[in-house]
Amino acid sequence: MAPVNELWFTNGVARPRTITDARLLDALGQVIASRGPGFTVADVAAQAGVSVGTVAQRFGSKHGLLVALSEAAIAQIPDLVRSASTVLQALLNVYSGLDDPATAPHNLAQLAADLADPELRGLLGRFYSTLADELTPLLIPLQGAPPQAARLLVALTNGTAVDWSINPVGRLADRLTDDIGAVLNGWRTA
């Protein structure tokens, strides 16, 4: 029997993509939240309800998935920040996905793994610098804020999120509100 010519078999029409990259990256986020850095491409495929081949064809590997997730997170920052009317709300928007004590250890473990990889560490740096750049216009009304205010707030938010992940008492949003609010109030009165 002769092999099937795929173009002939499909009448030359490519099958439409029904599984979006966003759906696969959302599945990746869920798997990281439940398993941490020990996840596999098969775990992501199962969470998304697709074959391993579908995930591998799109992203190539576990590392490819993590790069794509990082790039997608960076791309979301402008919308998350610009949809907020205050600096505090902008930071809460960006960090809202981490406010679950059950998933905090897994997300923190993935952060540690990302820091060990030069490419992912570079993307993390881009995430933080993009966030600081987007926060800067919201800080203009705070006359007491120092020139590096946006970078300081990103560092404070990251430190608070890591601290809360290690000891998740209460809600992350409440801890961020207290910590960021204390700094912003100090700048308002300066």
PDB file of C-alpha atoms in Angstrom:
ATOM      1  CA  MET A   1       0.000   0.000   0.000  1.00  0.00           C
ATOM      2  CA  ALA A   2       1.337   3.435  -0.942  1.00  0.00           C
ATOM      3  CA  PRO A   3       1.890   5.987   1.825  1.00  0.00           C
ATOM      4  CA  VAL A   4      -0.845   8.593   2.232  1.00  0.00           C
ATOM      5  CA  ASN A   5       0.035  12.012   0.871  1.00  0.00           C
ATOM      6  CA  GLU A   6      -1.089  14.244   3.708  1.00  0.00           C
ATOM      7  CA  LEU A   7      -1.867  17.206   1.462  1.00  0.00           C
ATOM      8  CA  TRP A   8      -3.999  14.978  -0.760  1.00  0.00           C
ATOM      9  CA  PHE A   9      -5.608  13.424   2.295  1.00  0.00           C
ATOM     10  CA  THR A  10      -6.599  16.803   3.733  1.00  0.00           C
ATOM     11  CA  ASN A  11      -7.408  18.329   0.348  1.00  0.00           C
ATOM     12  CA  GLY A  12      -4.446  20.678   0.810  1.00  0.00           C
ATOM     13  CA  VAL A  13      -6.152  22.489   3.683  1.00  0.00           C
ATOM     14  CA  ALA A  14      -4.288  22.700   6.949  1.00  0.00           C
ATOM     15  CA  ARG A  15      -6.233  21.802  10.052  1.00  0.00           C
ATOM     16  CA  PRO A  16      -7.094  24.906  12.048  1.00  0.00           C
ATOM     17  CA  ARG A  17      -5.372  25.300  15.380  1.00  0.00           C
ATOM     18  CA  THR A  18      -7.986  24.698  18.022  1.00  0.00           C
ATOM     19  CA  ILE A  19      -5.590  24.646  20.953  1.00  0.00           C
ATOM     20  CA  THR A  20      -4.104  28.091  21.522  1.00  0.00           C
ATOM     21  CA  ASP A  21      -0.668  28.763  22.932  1.00  0.00           C
ATOM     22  CA  ALA A  22      -2.406  30.733  25.683  1.00  0.00           C
ATOM     23  CA  ARG A  23      -4.337  27.607  26.699  1.00  0.00           C
ATOM     24  CA  LEU A  24      -1.132  25.583  26.848  1.00  0.00           C
ATOM     25  CA  LEU A  25       0.650  28.286  28.861  1.00  0.00           C
ATOM     26  CA  ASP A  26      -2.309  28.509  31.236  1.00  0.00           C
ATOM     27  CA  ALA A  27      -2.014  24.743  31.722  1.00  0.00           C
ATOM     28  CA  LEU A  28       1.704  25.202  32.389  1.00  0.00           C
ATOM     29  CA  GLY A  29       0.946  27.796  35.066  1.00  0.00           C
ATOM     30  CA  GLN A  30      -1.490  25.414  36.730  1.00  0.00           C
ATOM     31  CA  VAL A  31       1.011  22.556  36.631  1.00  0.00           C
ATOM     32  CA  ILE A  32       3.798  24.709  38.093  1.00  0.00           C
ATOM     33  CA  ALA A  33       1.418  25.815  40.852  1.00  0.00           C
ATOM     34  CA  SER A  34       0.647  22.200  41.730  1.00  0.00           C
ATOM     35  CA  ARG A  35       4.024  20.503  41.097  1.00  0.00           C
ATOM     36  CA  GLY A  36       6.759  23.136  40.988  1.00  0.00           C
ATOM     37  CA  PRO A  37       9.850  22.668  38.851  1.00  0.00           C
ATOM     38  CA  GLY A  38       9.481  18.880  38.807  1.00  0.00           C
ATOM     39  CA  PHE A  39       6.753  19.113  36.158  1.00  0.00           C
ATOM     40  CA  THR A  40       7.060  17.411  32.782  1.00  0.00           C
ATOM     41  CA  VAL A  41       5.821  18.234  29.299  1.00  0.00           C
ATOM     42  CA  ALA A  42       3.461  15.282  29.753  1.00  0.00           C
ATOM     43  CA  ASP A  43       1.998  16.950  32.857  1.00  0.00           C
ATOM     44  CA  VAL A  44       1.295  20.110  30.851  1.00  0.00           C
ATOM     45  CA  ALA A  45      -0.259  18.118  28.016  1.00  0.00           C
ATOM     46  CA  ALA A  46      -2.506  16.230  30.440  1.00  0.00           C
ATOM     47  CA  GLN A  47      -3.595  19.472  32.133  1.00  0.00           C
ATOM     48  CA  ALA A  48      -4.416  21.021  28.744  1.00  0.00           C
ATOM     49  CA  GLY A  49      -6.137  17.854  27.506  1.00  0.00           C
ATOM     50  CA  VAL A  50      -3.843  17.476  24.487  1.00  0.00           C
ATOM     51  CA  SER A  51      -1.127  15.097  23.356  1.00  0.00           C
ATOM     52  CA  VAL A  52       2.477  15.487  24.405  1.00  0.00           C
ATOM     53  CA  GLY A  53       3.248  15.916  20.706  1.00  0.00           C
ATOM     54  CA  THR A  54       1.065  19.012  20.519  1.00  0.00           C
ATOM     55  CA  VAL A  55       2.963  20.671  23.346  1.00  0.00           C
ATOM     56  CA  ALA A  56       6.356  19.543  22.051  1.00  0.00           C
ATOM     57  CA  GLN A  57       5.562  20.718  18.521  1.00  0.00           C
ATOM     58  CA  ARG A  58       4.701  24.223  19.765  1.00  0.00           C
ATOM     59  CA  PHE A  59       7.357  24.721  22.422  1.00  0.00           C
ATOM     60  CA  GLY A  60       9.956  22.026  21.830  1.00  0.00           C
ATOM     61  CA  SER A  61      10.739  21.252  25.449  1.00  0.00           C
ATOM     62  CA  LYS A  62      10.128  22.078  29.081  1.00  0.00           C
ATOM     63  CA  HIS A  63      12.634  24.921  28.736  1.00  0.00           C
ATOM     64  CA  GLY A  64      10.780  26.211  25.679  1.00  0.00           C
ATOM     65  CA  LEU A  65       7.560  26.235  27.677  1.00  0.00           C
ATOM     66  CA  LEU A  66       9.191  28.242  30.471  1.00  0.00           C
ATOM     67  CA  VAL A  67      10.641  30.756  28.008  1.00  0.00           C
ATOM     68  CA  ALA A  68       7.229  31.204  26.375  1.00  0.00           C
ATOM     69  CA  LEU A  69       5.534  31.599  29.772  1.00  0.00           C
ATOM     70  CA  SER A  70       8.081  34.250  30.789  1.00  0.00           C
ATOM     71  CA  GLU A  71       7.656  36.143  27.523  1.00  0.00           C
ATOM     72  CA  ALA A  72       3.864  36.022  27.874  1.00  0.00           C
ATOM     73  CA  ALA A  73       4.108  37.360  31.436  1.00  0.00           C
ATOM     74  CA  ILE A  74       6.299  40.247  30.250  1.00  0.00           C
ATOM     75  CA  ALA A  75       3.839  41.037  27.464  1.00  0.00           C
ATOM     76  CA  GLN A  76       0.951  41.242  29.971  1.00  0.00           C
ATOM     77  CA  ILE A  77       2.608  43.813  32.230  1.00  0.00           C
ATOM     78  CA  PRO A  78       1.593  46.960  30.306  1.00  0.00           C
ATOM     79  CA  ASP A  79      -2.098  46.021  30.348  1.00  0.00           C
ATOM     80  CA  LEU A  80      -2.039  44.986  34.014  1.00  0.00           C
ATOM     81  CA  VAL A  81      -0.335  48.217  35.088  1.00  0.00           C
ATOM     82  CA  ARG A  82      -2.209  50.583  32.777  1.00  0.00           C
ATOM     83  CA  SER A  83      -5.575  49.186  33.884  1.00  0.00           C
ATOM     84  CA  ALA A  84      -4.808  50.333  37.439  1.00  0.00           C
ATOM     85  CA  SER A  85      -5.360  53.815  38.779  1.00  0.00           C
ATOM     86  CA  THR A  86      -2.733  53.556  41.545  1.00  0.00           C
ATOM     87  CA  VAL A  87       0.744  52.103  41.964  1.00  0.00           C
ATOM     88  CA  LEU A  88      -0.535  49.762  44.656  1.00  0.00           C
ATOM     89  CA  GLN A  89      -3.334  48.434  42.459  1.00  0.00           C
ATOM     90  CA  ALA A  90      -0.915  47.952  39.560  1.00  0.00           C
ATOM     91  CA  LEU A  91       1.385  45.822  41.717  1.00  0.00           C
ATOM     92  CA  LEU A  92      -1.552  43.860  43.115  1.00  0.00           C
ATOM     93  CA  ASN A  93      -2.721  43.190  39.542  1.00  0.00           C
ATOM     94  CA  VAL A  94       0.673  41.832  38.535  1.00  0.00           C
ATOM     95  CA  TYR A  95       1.136  39.631  41.626  1.00  0.00           C
ATOM     96  CA  SER A  96      -2.480  38.458  42.091  1.00  0.00           C
ATOM     97  CA  GLY A  97      -1.792  34.998  40.669  1.00  0.00           C
ATOM     98  CA  LEU A  98       0.569  34.191  43.521  1.00  0.00           C
ATOM     99  CA  ASP A  99      -1.959  34.735  46.334  1.00  0.00           C
ATOM    100  CA  ASP A 100      -2.576  31.077  47.205  1.00  0.00           C
ATOM    101  CA  PRO A 101      -0.793  29.520  50.196  1.00  0.00           C
ATOM    102  CA  ALA A 102      -1.236  26.022  48.745  1.00  0.00           C
ATOM    103  CA  THR A 103       0.711  26.868  45.586  1.00  0.00           C
ATOM    104  CA  ALA A 104       3.239  29.303  47.068  1.00  0.00           C
ATOM    105  CA  PRO A 105       5.974  26.685  47.732  1.00  0.00           C
ATOM    106  CA  HIS A 106       5.746  25.368  44.158  1.00  0.00           C
ATOM    107  CA  ASN A 107       5.915  28.838  42.617  1.00  0.00           C
ATOM    108  CA  LEU A 108       8.852  29.735  44.855  1.00  0.00           C
ATOM    109  CA  ALA A 109      10.661  26.531  43.883  1.00  0.00           C
ATOM    110  CA  GLN A 110      10.114  27.339  40.196  1.00  0.00           C
ATOM    111  CA  LEU A 111      11.538  30.816  40.780  1.00  0.00           C
ATOM    112  CA  ALA A 112      14.680  29.235  42.238  1.00  0.00           C
ATOM    113  CA  ALA A 113      14.986  26.930  39.215  1.00  0.00           C
ATOM    114  CA  ASP A 114      14.488  29.875  36.848  1.00  0.00           C
ATOM    115  CA  LEU A 115      17.252  31.829  38.582  1.00  0.00           C
ATOM    116  CA  ALA A 116      19.675  28.957  37.938  1.00  0.00           C
ATOM    117  CA  ASP A 117      19.062  29.139  34.161  1.00  0.00           C
ATOM    118  CA  PRO A 118      20.795  32.064  32.405  1.00  0.00           C
ATOM    119  CA  GLU A 119      18.078  32.575  29.774  1.00  0.00           C
ATOM    120  CA  LEU A 120      15.208  32.406  32.258  1.00  0.00           C
ATOM    121  CA  ARG A 121      17.104  34.651  34.680  1.00  0.00           C
ATOM    122  CA  GLY A 122      17.499  37.192  31.873  1.00  0.00           C
ATOM    123  CA  LEU A 123      13.778  37.033  31.139  1.00  0.00           C
ATOM    124  CA  LEU A 124      13.053  37.521  34.834  1.00  0.00           C
ATOM    125  CA  GLY A 125      15.237  40.627  34.721  1.00  0.00           C
ATOM    126  CA  ARG A 126      13.232  41.859  31.719  1.00  0.00           C
ATOM    127  CA  PHE A 127      10.014  41.188  33.648  1.00  0.00           C
ATOM    128  CA  TYR A 128      11.200  43.312  36.580  1.00  0.00           C
ATOM    129  CA  SER A 129      12.570  46.140  34.436  1.00  0.00           C
ATOM    130  CA  THR A 130       9.406  46.230  32.311  1.00  0.00           C
ATOM    131  CA  LEU A 131       7.329  46.420  35.477  1.00  0.00           C
ATOM    132  CA  ALA A 132       9.479  49.264  36.831  1.00  0.00           C
ATOM    133  CA  ASP A 133       9.238  51.134  33.504  1.00  0.00           C
ATOM    134  CA  GLU A 134       5.448  50.793  33.497  1.00  0.00           C
ATOM    135  CA  LEU A 135       5.150  51.932  37.132  1.00  0.00           C
ATOM    136  CA  THR A 136       7.212  55.088  36.613  1.00  0.00           C
ATOM    137  CA  PRO A 137       4.388  57.261  35.174  1.00  0.00           C
ATOM    138  CA  LEU A 138       2.136  56.350  38.116  1.00  0.00           C
ATOM    139  CA  LEU A 139       4.789  57.669  40.518  1.00  0.00           C
ATOM    140  CA  ILE A 140       5.003  61.178  39.046  1.00  0.00           C
ATOM    141  CA  PRO A 141       2.422  62.635  41.496  1.00  0.00           C
ATOM    142  CA  LEU A 142       4.483  61.398  44.478  1.00  0.00           C
ATOM    143  CA  GLN A 143       6.848  64.329  44.851  1.00  0.00           C
ATOM    144  CA  GLY A 144       8.674  62.699  47.767  1.00  0.00           C
ATOM    145  CA  ALA A 145       9.498  59.571  45.786  1.00  0.00           C
ATOM    146  CA  PRO A 146      13.192  59.115  44.908  1.00  0.00           C
ATOM    147  CA  PRO A 147      14.309  58.725  41.284  1.00  0.00           C
ATOM    148  CA  GLN A 148      14.657  54.947  41.721  1.00  0.00           C
ATOM    149  CA  ALA A 149      11.174  54.622  43.269  1.00  0.00           C
ATOM    150  CA  ALA A 150       9.815  52.183  40.684  1.00  0.00           C
ATOM    151  CA  ARG A 151      12.797  49.842  41.045  1.00  0.00           C
ATOM    152  CA  LEU A 152      12.520  50.013  44.849  1.00  0.00           C
ATOM    153  CA  LEU A 153       8.821  49.146  44.728  1.00  0.00           C
ATOM    154  CA  VAL A 154       9.452  46.180  42.427  1.00  0.00           C
ATOM    155  CA  ALA A 155      12.183  44.937  44.789  1.00  0.00           C
ATOM    156  CA  LEU A 156       9.927  45.432  47.821  1.00  0.00           C
ATOM    157  CA  THR A 157       7.053  43.617  46.113  1.00  0.00           C
ATOM    158  CA  ASN A 158       9.305  40.705  45.157  1.00  0.00           C
ATOM    159  CA  GLY A 159      10.764  40.492  48.643  1.00  0.00           C
ATOM    160  CA  THR A 160       7.340  40.580  50.240  1.00  0.00           C
ATOM    161  CA  ALA A 161       6.066  37.891  47.845  1.00  0.00           C
ATOM    162  CA  VAL A 162       9.035  35.625  48.618  1.00  0.00           C
ATOM    163  CA  ASP A 163       8.684  36.222  52.371  1.00  0.00           C
ATOM    164  CA  TRP A 164       4.962  35.468  52.203  1.00  0.00           C
ATOM    165  CA  SER A 165       5.612  32.336  50.106  1.00  0.00           C
ATOM    166  CA  ILE A 166       7.900  31.002  52.827  1.00  0.00           C
ATOM    167  CA  ASN A 167       5.431  31.862  55.601  1.00  0.00           C
ATOM    168  CA  PRO A 168       2.008  32.366  53.994  1.00  0.00           C
ATOM    169  CA  VAL A 169       0.067  33.858  56.876  1.00  0.00           C
ATOM    170  CA  GLY A 170      -3.004  35.787  55.757  1.00  0.00           C
ATOM    171  CA  ARG A 171      -3.315  36.893  52.143  1.00  0.00           C
ATOM    172  CA  LEU A 172      -0.439  38.041  49.964  1.00  0.00           C
ATOM    173  CA  ALA A 173      -2.579  40.954  48.781  1.00  0.00           C
ATOM    174  CA  ASP A 174      -2.973  42.167  52.365  1.00  0.00           C
ATOM    175  CA  ARG A 175       0.757  41.870  53.074  1.00  0.00           C
ATOM    176  CA  LEU A 176       1.588  43.734  49.849  1.00  0.00           C
ATOM    177  CA  THR A 177      -0.951  46.421  50.687  1.00  0.00           C
ATOM    178  CA  ASP A 178       0.618  46.931  54.131  1.00  0.00           C
ATOM    179  CA  ASP A 179       4.241  46.945  52.933  1.00  0.00           C
ATOM    180  CA  ILE A 180       3.795  48.990  49.761  1.00  0.00           C
ATOM    181  CA  GLY A 181       1.360  51.319  51.511  1.00  0.00           C
ATOM    182  CA  ALA A 182       3.910  52.062  54.252  1.00  0.00           C
ATOM    183  CA  VAL A 183       6.525  53.091  51.682  1.00  0.00           C
ATOM    184  CA  LEU A 184       4.110  55.122  49.553  1.00  0.00           C
ATOM    185  CA  ASN A 185       2.761  56.941  52.630  1.00  0.00           C
ATOM    186  CA  GLY A 186       6.325  57.770  53.666  1.00  0.00           C
ATOM    187  CA  TRP A 187       7.003  59.274  50.257  1.00  0.00           C
ATOM    188  CA  ARG A 188       3.751  61.255  50.373  1.00  0.00           C
ATOM    189  CA  THR A 189       4.784  62.921  53.623  1.00  0.00           C
ATOM    190  CA  ALA A 190       8.414  63.503  52.632  1.00  0.00           C
TER     191      ALA A 190
END
